[in-house]
């Protein structure tokens, strides 16, 4: 299994509070991604990173920010959580673009 | 952006039956992957198959890139095959785009 750890695995938070999700990898892969999964939508890309301090937006980036200060860590921040951000969040890694991607176990976030 | 359509959306089988899942995509791709999401939510890599045919045990996959589709074959299905099967594609300038999946239920 690819060495990807997401934390926390489950979180309940209140509307308006900041939340940070962490993805840690031990594979030294260049690319890291954050996806969200909602019923009826499959997985949708939020943000991705193609190197330390190099990030770009995905399909559903509004309300989210990311940071990557080290190769192994990719953080996803919800500055002010809303109920529409209740979802399951997956981190993924790949060595280069257009190569096989591997996913973490997911973080279930509930915003009440 | 690229469109990814999976069919059928739902499939119910008896244990031992065979099935074929289809993934159509609207543009040329550099990467195509099949995933199985088990009932616990974990995404398991099945195949990395931008073109050609691969087999892994009871599962096999074929991608015909020129005709923009991929097929996932499951033979002699088992209850542990239940879950959602996703196709995801990547094309120039994009990242993995997922279809909405096929929900497979295998009954004993």
XYZ file of C-alpha atoms in Angstrom:
220
model
C 0.000 0.000 0.000
C 1.092 3.510 -0.792
C 2.267 5.333 2.326
C -0.449 7.950 2.689
C -1.878 9.004 6.022
C -4.767 11.403 6.436
C -5.583 13.046 9.725
C -7.951 13.311 11.364
C -10.051 10.444 10.024
C -13.269 11.893 11.412
C -14.128 15.406 12.531
C -17.250 17.252 13.568
C -17.001 21.012 13.639
C -19.288 23.998 13.919
C -20.209 26.397 11.153
C -17.794 29.299 10.939
C -14.813 27.590 12.553
C -11.505 26.996 10.758
C -10.545 23.413 9.973
C -7.275 21.945 8.703
C -6.920 18.471 7.257
C -3.502 16.908 6.855
C -2.140 14.518 4.277
C 1.234 12.917 4.916
C 3.095 10.705 2.433
C 6.214 8.610 2.731
C 6.635 7.931 -1.007
C 8.490 11.145 -1.898
C 5.962 11.723 -4.715
C 5.951 15.121 -6.372
C 2.194 15.471 -6.907
C -0.413 15.624 -4.160
C -4.147 16.211 -4.504
C -7.213 16.913 -2.405
C -10.589 15.585 -3.559
C -14.028 15.659 -2.005
C -16.654 12.966 -2.448
C -20.364 13.694 -2.240
C -23.326 11.488 -3.109
C -24.138 11.711 -6.811
C -20.911 13.534 -7.721
C -18.144 10.980 -7.577
C -14.841 12.579 -6.569
C -14.073 16.183 -7.461
C -10.690 17.882 -7.339
C -10.315 20.748 -4.860
C -6.625 21.696 -5.125
C -3.408 20.009 -6.088
C 0.315 20.521 -5.667
C 3.112 19.787 -8.135
C 5.948 20.542 -5.742
C 6.878 22.301 -2.530
C 5.070 25.651 -2.445
C 3.599 24.978 -5.920
C -0.173 24.615 -5.858
C -3.108 25.146 -8.185
C -6.879 25.158 -8.059
C -9.132 22.341 -9.068
C -12.775 22.090 -9.999
C -14.280 23.027 -6.603
C -11.716 25.257 -4.886
C -13.975 28.005 -3.495
C -13.798 28.150 0.301
C -10.598 26.092 0.500
C -6.917 26.891 0.686
C -3.876 24.623 0.679
C -0.251 24.708 1.664
C 2.746 22.518 0.998
C 5.890 23.489 2.882
C 7.456 20.025 2.717
C 7.346 17.280 0.095
C 5.616 14.899 2.473
C 2.828 17.130 3.785
C -0.146 18.732 2.031
C -2.622 20.675 4.164
C -6.198 21.563 3.262
C -7.773 24.440 5.192
C -11.381 25.488 5.406
C -11.072 29.066 6.649
C -14.675 29.254 7.827
C -16.482 25.940 7.547
C -19.988 25.803 6.079
C -22.545 23.011 6.021
C -21.987 22.600 2.262
C -18.447 21.469 3.062
C -19.713 18.417 4.894
C -18.145 15.668 2.828
C -15.550 12.925 2.688
C -12.141 14.287 1.766
C -9.514 12.189 0.036
C -5.856 12.910 -0.459
C -4.011 11.369 -3.405
C -0.408 11.216 -4.585
C 1.366 10.490 -7.854
C 4.966 10.527 -8.919
C 4.404 12.673 -11.991
C 1.462 13.964 -13.985
C -0.406 11.310 -15.967
C 0.913 8.440 -13.860
C -0.888 6.162 -11.441
C -2.443 7.928 -8.483
C -2.950 6.403 -5.041
C -5.478 7.524 -2.457
C -5.508 7.867 1.281
C -8.239 6.417 3.464
C -10.297 9.589 3.590
C -11.454 12.044 6.230
C -15.139 12.334 7.041
C -15.911 15.953 7.928
C -19.267 17.025 9.314
C -20.060 20.723 9.693
C -23.011 21.373 12.015
C -13.619 19.804 -19.485
C -13.605 16.127 -20.221
C -16.775 14.117 -19.649
C -16.647 10.651 -18.105
C -19.726 8.447 -18.234
C -20.021 5.097 -16.533
C -22.629 2.447 -17.121
C -24.618 0.886 -15.732
C -25.113 3.085 -12.652
C -26.295 0.102 -10.631
C -25.776 -3.619 -11.039
C -27.042 -6.508 -8.928
C -25.583 -9.974 -9.437
C -25.728 -13.396 -7.926
C -22.461 -14.783 -6.689
C -20.637 -16.541 -9.509
C -21.978 -14.356 -12.302
C -19.846 -12.359 -14.716
C -20.224 -8.653 -15.452
C -18.925 -5.888 -17.677
C -18.686 -2.255 -16.593
C -18.172 0.471 -19.151
C -16.473 3.877 -19.077
C -16.857 6.344 -21.951
C -14.813 9.534 -22.138
C -15.121 12.538 -24.383
C -11.484 13.335 -25.244
C -8.093 11.704 -25.701
C -6.542 10.699 -22.392
C -3.039 10.152 -21.044
C -4.125 8.200 -18.002
C -7.054 5.967 -17.144
C -7.533 4.191 -13.872
C -10.147 1.871 -12.412
C -10.814 1.949 -8.684
C -12.942 -0.111 -6.349
C -14.430 1.704 -3.371
C -15.233 -0.907 -0.771
C -18.105 -0.611 1.723
C -15.717 0.995 4.220
C -14.995 3.809 1.792
C -11.438 2.857 0.878
C -10.383 3.474 -2.740
C -8.440 0.518 -4.067
C -6.436 0.722 -7.278
C -7.497 -1.942 -9.747
C -5.855 -0.965 -13.030
C -3.755 1.777 -14.517
C -4.662 1.295 -18.181
C -4.455 4.237 -20.604
C -4.544 1.692 -23.451
C -4.494 -2.048 -24.058
C -5.574 -4.969 -21.906
C -4.552 -6.073 -18.436
C -5.627 -8.911 -16.186
C -5.389 -9.433 -12.473
C -6.991 -12.630 -11.243
C -10.743 -12.552 -11.846
C -10.599 -8.956 -13.044
C -9.481 -7.672 -16.392
C -9.689 -4.349 -18.179
C -9.458 -3.131 -21.738
C -9.060 0.437 -22.934
C -9.603 1.337 -26.587
C -8.161 4.835 -26.558
C -8.985 5.582 -30.208
C -12.673 4.891 -29.544
C -12.641 6.564 -26.107
C -13.897 3.799 -23.887
C -12.707 1.314 -21.316
C -14.271 -1.895 -20.026
C -13.826 -3.617 -16.690
C -14.648 -7.328 -16.604
C -15.414 -9.162 -13.382
C -15.674 -12.930 -13.643
C -17.064 -15.362 -11.091
C -18.156 -12.493 -8.870
C -17.924 -12.792 -5.094
C -19.731 -10.906 -2.338
C -16.454 -9.132 -1.567
C -16.612 -7.550 -5.028
C -19.520 -5.404 -3.849
C -18.959 -1.666 -3.747
C -18.609 1.181 -6.170
C -16.359 0.981 -9.216
C -14.941 4.238 -10.501
C -13.274 5.073 -13.754
C -11.007 8.150 -13.718
C -9.197 9.784 -16.617
C -6.512 12.391 -17.039
C -5.824 14.358 -20.199
C -3.381 17.079 -21.143
C -3.507 19.951 -18.689
C -5.928 18.284 -16.316
C -5.902 16.065 -13.309
C -7.856 12.887 -12.659
C -11.525 13.359 -13.482
C -13.883 10.748 -12.105
C -17.051 9.250 -13.439
C -19.957 8.856 -11.054
C -19.353 5.179 -10.595
C -21.161 1.850 -10.895
C -22.691 0.533 -7.684
C -22.215 -3.251 -7.693
C -24.053 -5.545 -5.306
C -23.202 -9.237 -5.310
C -25.705 -11.391 -3.456
C -24.810 -14.777 -1.960
